[in-house]
Amino acid sequence: MFIFLLLPLAEMVHRMEKAILFICDGLGDLPVKGRTPLEAARKKNIDRLAKEGINGMMSTLGEGIIPGSDTGHLQLLGYSPREFYPGRGPLEALGAGIDLEHGDVAFRCNFGSVDAKGKLLDRRAGRISTAEAAEIGKALDGMMVDGVLVIFRPTVEHRASVVFRGRGLCAAISDTDPHGEGEVLACKPKDGSPEARRTAEIVNKFMKIAHEKMSAHHLNLKRMKERKLPANVALLRGTGMFHKIPGLNERFGIAGTCIAGGALYKGVCRYVGMDAQNVKGATGTKDTDLDAKVNAAIAALKTKDFVLLHVKATDNFGHDGDFEGKRKMIEKIDAAVGKLMKWGGAYIVLTGDHSTPVLLKGHSADPVPICIWGKNVRTDDVKKFGERACAHGGLGHILGSDVMPVILGLLLKAKMYGS
Amino acid sequence: MFIFLLLPLAEMVHRMEKAILFICDGLGDLPVKGRTPLEAARKKNIDRLAKEGINGMMSTLGEGIIPGSDTGHLQLLGYSPREFYPGRGPLEALGAGIDLEHGDVAFRCNFGSVDAKGKLLDRRAGRISTAEAAEIGKALDGMMVDGVLVIFRPTVEHRASVVFRGRGLCAAISDTDPHGEGEVLACKPKDGSPEARRTAEIVNKFMKIAHEKMSAHHLNLKRMKERKLPANVALLRGTGMFHKIPGLNERFGIAGTCIAGGALYKGVCRYVGMDAQNVKGATGTKDTDLDAKVNAAIAALKTKDFVLLHVKATDNFGHDGDFEGKRKMIEKIDAAVGKLMKWGGAYIVLTGDHSTPVLLKGHSADPVPICIWGKNVRTDDVKKFGERACAHGGLGHILGSDVMPVILGLLLKAKMYGS
């Protein structure tokens, strides 16, 4: 009898292992006057995490490869972008809450402004408001073009996701967004297949109908009367086809939730079979409500094995070249890490998806510090979390592809190879 | 004339390089109250080895992959299990001293006890003695089933190796061992091939004949009279087909010997073309005669280039969750290392095949410390052999697949790539 009681208990203990992958976007940096933002920040909780945990440096996609936001996150979740990258369009569409179906072709879209001759006046339609864009977008959502359904979903300000759903579509087609000045481009097939030719034709028909509907929209007529630029063209880019792939649960036996402000991160997580929460106050900016995100992560871990907790602003400050902004954001993150440590119900893996050095104002291939903290992890001699200190860590120099296997080990979900 | 004398001498020096790969099974661990068993052990010889040698951390099969005993050793010997893993059955059979032939199908086997209805009463036949099992096994060895020879070789207590030898066999068949409670299973083909179907049929015929012969065996009649469980069924598992592969000598030009207590390790070594010694007192348990093993290794290196010296008990203590046992075993190993250092006739590569943390009571993917000691090796700043200290070592973080190339370098058998 005793034995029978013990067995389910032992199993329960196994099932209770939890982990948080805490990604500070663009965290890594280069020294400015001898120190990186991470090294300059006062961050007693994160430093204690490093002291009590095991540390290292992580090259997300390999030495010298600059990760994008999409490819970096895919790799950290155990999905090699070489095998699984669907293009930005489908990830943004998933992040916008669209339930994609196998074979859908998705785009990122900007509301833009063109004159009567088709010359592009503005790629952002005079920075149209989210509310106005949502209203104009309704006129485009649900239209059928040659038997293909168009899903048009405005998101933030001038941005939208657009999905074409129907049989025999193909993503080997060009953008209609000129990505700069000039005329709106005609969509062209990129290969000789009849599918690419037909899809390009359908996109061009959509462009024409959308232009007509938008030009006639009462809000645009009102904007023009007010001498504002009309949102009268849909600029498409980031084309990709969605294929259903085996999710984290199917591949690794874990259930995960995404806590993020930015749509892209939710999209990546939904793509790999996690759910994505809309946390009130999680904005993907420096004003994001970190406390609300931490609370949401803790709540999610009551039923889930794994949370990806994403903070975007570190990357934004890197892009802006704002050292002090990045340093202060890290100090805000320190409070969030402290709260998670105090709660103590999960392993914490703290890292970034790539470096965004303030000196470069863009992503770089420099590896990112990583710390793993929790009861069954080795420690090392690292005392502070930073680019120089973590290079001495017990994890050594690892790759992004090592991260999910290590997390599976912590969750006791790693499988023995052999016997 | 002088030149002619020197050349053969130089060649002689080359031929005299020797190496011992000293594997403490499951050596790596996680800290308990701040220290691992390795860090807590008093081990002045091993620490001197680390101080005088070069150290690092080794991930046997890659980050996050938990090595089995069989796959881990294969990899350390330079044989990727992805390419060369034959299944556990053939490795155990080789370890039991059976000379396998190309195309043999081998199993691990337990003597078990069934009732008249075929219900399994015990997977270990009442923990039958080695002597009784050997006697009963003789009744099964050498039988022919549909033109296929059955080699039945009892090993220790209730364990045996079973080999089917004949043309056109196939290992894509299921176990007859239910691996728990219930009925003995019928062997089923795992694919639609006629070879799998025929092999499954032959195994089922063997099961029936074996049951009849065992049930009628005088020792079992005696056991039943004494109210002991009879050893009246052969439970088969770990099926695999043996293919002859190029050995260490063929691939790398080195001759090797295995000094181990456990049959599996001898089997892995024989599989890769080494010979395996039966050293008196080498038991594969905590009571193993380490001194005898060291003497056997030194003796073997008079004629061989390479010895794999295996100690099992560190792993056993990890599985038992016995921190003190593991620590004390490492202190015993320290004496053996001291003796080998004093002898000084070979490079020593000291490591484990994987971690078996006492906290987890099982294998883990945590990397294992490794030290290489001998005259022509670099040194580093590591002063003690342990999980934390070796993370700072001059070898860095290496993979199991790096170990044999490094050993070949020490033996001056590595080949230049290019010119």
PDB file of C-alpha atoms in Angstrom, chain A residues 52-169:
ATOM      1  CA  GLU A  52      23.451  31.496  -6.814  1.00  0.00           C
ATOM      2  CA  GLY A  53      23.066  30.110 -10.334  1.00  0.00           C
ATOM      3  CA  ILE A  54      25.239  28.988 -13.211  1.00  0.00           C
ATOM      4  CA  ASN A  55      26.264  31.420 -15.914  1.00  0.00           C
ATOM      5  CA  GLY A  56      27.674  31.569 -19.386  1.00  0.00           C
ATOM      6  CA  MET A  57      27.638  33.335 -22.722  1.00  0.00           C
ATOM      7  CA  MET A  58      25.123  32.369 -25.385  1.00  0.00           C
ATOM      8  CA  SER A  59      25.421  32.827 -29.117  1.00  0.00           C
ATOM      9  CA  THR A  60      21.830  32.556 -30.287  1.00  0.00           C
ATOM     10  CA  LEU A  61      22.340  31.418 -33.877  1.00  0.00           C
ATOM     11  CA  GLY A  62      26.122  30.885 -33.961  1.00  0.00           C
ATOM     12  CA  GLU A  63      29.234  33.062 -33.871  1.00  0.00           C
ATOM     13  CA  GLY A  64      28.968  36.004 -36.254  1.00  0.00           C
ATOM     14  CA  ILE A  65      25.312  35.492 -37.125  1.00  0.00           C
ATOM     15  CA  ILE A  66      23.152  38.502 -36.229  1.00  0.00           C
ATOM     16  CA  PRO A  67      19.792  37.244 -34.961  1.00  0.00           C
ATOM     17  CA  GLY A  68      16.542  38.867 -35.945  1.00  0.00           C
ATOM     18  CA  SER A  69      13.839  39.121 -33.311  1.00  0.00           C
ATOM     19  CA  ASP A  70      11.879  36.335 -34.973  1.00  0.00           C
ATOM     20  CA  THR A  71      14.723  33.898 -35.708  1.00  0.00           C
ATOM     21  CA  GLY A  72      16.342  34.457 -32.300  1.00  0.00           C
ATOM     22  CA  HIS A  73      13.208  33.625 -30.378  1.00  0.00           C
ATOM     23  CA  LEU A  74      12.446  30.605 -32.559  1.00  0.00           C
ATOM     24  CA  GLN A  75      15.913  29.225 -31.834  1.00  0.00           C
ATOM     25  CA  LEU A  76      15.667  29.828 -28.082  1.00  0.00           C
ATOM     26  CA  LEU A  77      12.398  27.864 -28.086  1.00  0.00           C
ATOM     27  CA  GLY A  78      14.177  24.908 -29.719  1.00  0.00           C
ATOM     28  CA  TYR A  79      13.091  25.573 -33.308  1.00  0.00           C
ATOM     29  CA  SER A  80      15.979  26.071 -35.698  1.00  0.00           C
ATOM     30  CA  PRO A  81      14.975  28.907 -38.028  1.00  0.00           C
ATOM     31  CA  ARG A  82      16.801  27.084 -40.819  1.00  0.00           C
ATOM     32  CA  GLU A  83      14.122  24.433 -40.580  1.00  0.00           C
ATOM     33  CA  PHE A  84      11.121  26.271 -39.168  1.00  0.00           C
ATOM     34  CA  TYR A  85      11.240  29.969 -40.193  1.00  0.00           C
ATOM     35  CA  PRO A  86       7.929  30.795 -41.901  1.00  0.00           C
ATOM     36  CA  GLY A  87       8.711  34.455 -42.681  1.00  0.00           C
ATOM     37  CA  ARG A  88       7.681  37.469 -40.623  1.00  0.00           C
ATOM     38  CA  GLY A  89       4.149  37.766 -42.030  1.00  0.00           C
ATOM     39  CA  PRO A  90       2.716  34.573 -40.503  1.00  0.00           C
ATOM     40  CA  LEU A  91       4.384  35.271 -37.120  1.00  0.00           C
ATOM     41  CA  GLU A  92       2.914  38.787 -36.971  1.00  0.00           C
ATOM     42  CA  ALA A  93      -0.497  37.453 -38.035  1.00  0.00           C
ATOM     43  CA  LEU A  94      -0.433  34.836 -35.266  1.00  0.00           C
ATOM     44  CA  GLY A  95       0.644  37.560 -32.847  1.00  0.00           C
ATOM     45  CA  ALA A  96      -2.291  39.692 -33.952  1.00  0.00           C
ATOM     46  CA  GLY A  97      -4.549  36.862 -32.839  1.00  0.00           C
ATOM     47  CA  ILE A  98      -5.406  35.426 -36.245  1.00  0.00           C
ATOM     48  CA  ASP A  99      -5.839  31.643 -36.165  1.00  0.00           C
ATOM     49  CA  LEU A 100      -3.853  30.732 -39.245  1.00  0.00           C
ATOM     50  CA  GLU A 101      -4.637  27.632 -41.270  1.00  0.00           C
ATOM     51  CA  HIS A 102      -2.202  25.413 -43.107  1.00  0.00           C
ATOM     52  CA  GLY A 103      -1.474  27.013 -46.514  1.00  0.00           C
ATOM     53  CA  ASP A 104      -2.412  30.599 -45.567  1.00  0.00           C
ATOM     54  CA  VAL A 105      -0.185  33.302 -47.057  1.00  0.00           C
ATOM     55  CA  ALA A 106       0.372  36.164 -44.613  1.00  0.00           C
ATOM     56  CA  PHE A 107       1.898  39.652 -44.894  1.00  0.00           C
ATOM     57  CA  ARG A 108       2.836  42.520 -42.675  1.00  0.00           C
ATOM     58  CA  CYS A 109       1.016  45.594 -43.885  1.00  0.00           C
ATOM     59  CA  ASN A 110       1.326  49.352 -43.529  1.00  0.00           C
ATOM     60  CA  PHE A 111      -1.497  51.733 -44.189  1.00  0.00           C
ATOM     61  CA  GLY A 112       0.079  54.187 -46.655  1.00  0.00           C
ATOM     62  CA  SER A 113      -0.889  57.297 -48.609  1.00  0.00           C
ATOM     63  CA  VAL A 114      -0.697  57.646 -52.410  1.00  0.00           C
ATOM     64  CA  ASP A 115      -1.584  60.471 -54.752  1.00  0.00           C
ATOM     65  CA  ALA A 116      -3.841  60.154 -57.812  1.00  0.00           C
ATOM     66  CA  LYS A 117      -0.897  58.948 -59.952  1.00  0.00           C
ATOM     67  CA  GLY A 118       0.024  56.168 -57.504  1.00  0.00           C
ATOM     68  CA  LYS A 119       3.093  57.927 -56.106  1.00  0.00           C
ATOM     69  CA  LEU A 120       3.713  57.063 -52.470  1.00  0.00           C
ATOM     70  CA  LEU A 121       3.342  60.142 -50.242  1.00  0.00           C
ATOM     71  CA  ASP A 122       3.822  58.462 -46.876  1.00  0.00           C
ATOM     72  CA  ARG A 123       4.534  54.873 -45.738  1.00  0.00           C
ATOM     73  CA  ARG A 124       2.599  55.488 -42.520  1.00  0.00           C
ATOM     74  CA  ALA A 125      -0.497  57.380 -43.729  1.00  0.00           C
ATOM     75  CA  GLY A 126       0.391  60.452 -41.685  1.00  0.00           C
ATOM     76  CA  ARG A 127       0.879  58.263 -38.584  1.00  0.00           C
ATOM     77  CA  ILE A 128      -2.811  57.433 -38.520  1.00  0.00           C
ATOM     78  CA  SER A 129      -4.280  56.524 -35.109  1.00  0.00           C
ATOM     79  CA  THR A 130      -4.999  52.959 -34.065  1.00  0.00           C
ATOM     80  CA  ALA A 131      -8.716  53.761 -33.818  1.00  0.00           C
ATOM     81  CA  GLU A 132      -9.037  55.249 -37.304  1.00  0.00           C
ATOM     82  CA  ALA A 133      -6.980  52.454 -38.864  1.00  0.00           C
ATOM     83  CA  ALA A 134      -9.193  49.875 -37.167  1.00  0.00           C
ATOM     84  CA  GLU A 135     -12.283  51.503 -38.656  1.00  0.00           C
ATOM     85  CA  ILE A 136     -10.879  51.744 -42.186  1.00  0.00           C
ATOM     86  CA  GLY A 137      -9.547  48.171 -41.951  1.00  0.00           C
ATOM     87  CA  LYS A 138     -13.055  46.830 -41.396  1.00  0.00           C
ATOM     88  CA  ALA A 139     -13.879  47.796 -44.989  1.00  0.00           C
ATOM     89  CA  LEU A 140     -11.202  45.385 -46.231  1.00  0.00           C
ATOM     90  CA  ASP A 141     -11.661  42.445 -43.867  1.00  0.00           C
ATOM     91  CA  GLY A 142     -13.517  39.432 -45.201  1.00  0.00           C
ATOM     92  CA  MET A 143     -13.468  40.336 -48.895  1.00  0.00           C
ATOM     93  CA  MET A 144     -13.204  37.532 -51.461  1.00  0.00           C
ATOM     94  CA  VAL A 145     -10.822  37.865 -54.426  1.00  0.00           C
ATOM     95  CA  ASP A 146     -11.084  35.120 -57.055  1.00  0.00           C
ATOM     96  CA  GLY A 147     -12.359  32.714 -54.394  1.00  0.00           C
ATOM     97  CA  VAL A 148      -9.634  33.636 -51.905  1.00  0.00           C
ATOM     98  CA  LEU A 149     -10.600  35.051 -48.496  1.00  0.00           C
ATOM     99  CA  VAL A 150      -8.734  38.145 -47.292  1.00  0.00           C
ATOM    100  CA  ILE A 151      -8.354  38.581 -43.530  1.00  0.00           C
ATOM    101  CA  PHE A 152      -7.351  42.161 -42.780  1.00  0.00           C
ATOM    102  CA  ARG A 153      -6.474  42.886 -39.156  1.00  0.00           C
ATOM    103  CA  PRO A 154      -5.210  46.378 -38.171  1.00  0.00           C
ATOM    104  CA  THR A 155      -2.975  46.275 -35.083  1.00  0.00           C
ATOM    105  CA  VAL A 156      -1.129  49.355 -33.761  1.00  0.00           C
ATOM    106  CA  GLU A 157      -1.198  52.771 -35.475  1.00  0.00           C
ATOM    107  CA  HIS A 158      -0.444  52.338 -39.204  1.00  0.00           C
ATOM    108  CA  ARG A 159       0.293  48.589 -38.920  1.00  0.00           C
ATOM    109  CA  ALA A 160      -1.819  45.588 -39.907  1.00  0.00           C
ATOM    110  CA  SER A 161      -1.645  41.888 -40.651  1.00  0.00           C
ATOM    111  CA  VAL A 162      -3.108  40.576 -43.888  1.00  0.00           C
ATOM    112  CA  VAL A 163      -3.823  36.935 -44.650  1.00  0.00           C
ATOM    113  CA  PHE A 164      -4.896  35.323 -47.930  1.00  0.00           C
ATOM    114  CA  ARG A 165      -6.713  32.036 -47.418  1.00  0.00           C
ATOM    115  CA  GLY A 166      -7.593  29.634 -50.211  1.00  0.00           C
ATOM    116  CA  ARG A 167      -6.370  26.645 -52.155  1.00  0.00           C
ATOM    117  CA  GLY A 168      -3.136  26.553 -54.097  1.00  0.00           C
ATOM    118  CA  LEU A 169      -1.582  29.822 -52.930  1.00  0.00           C
TER     119      LEU A 169
END
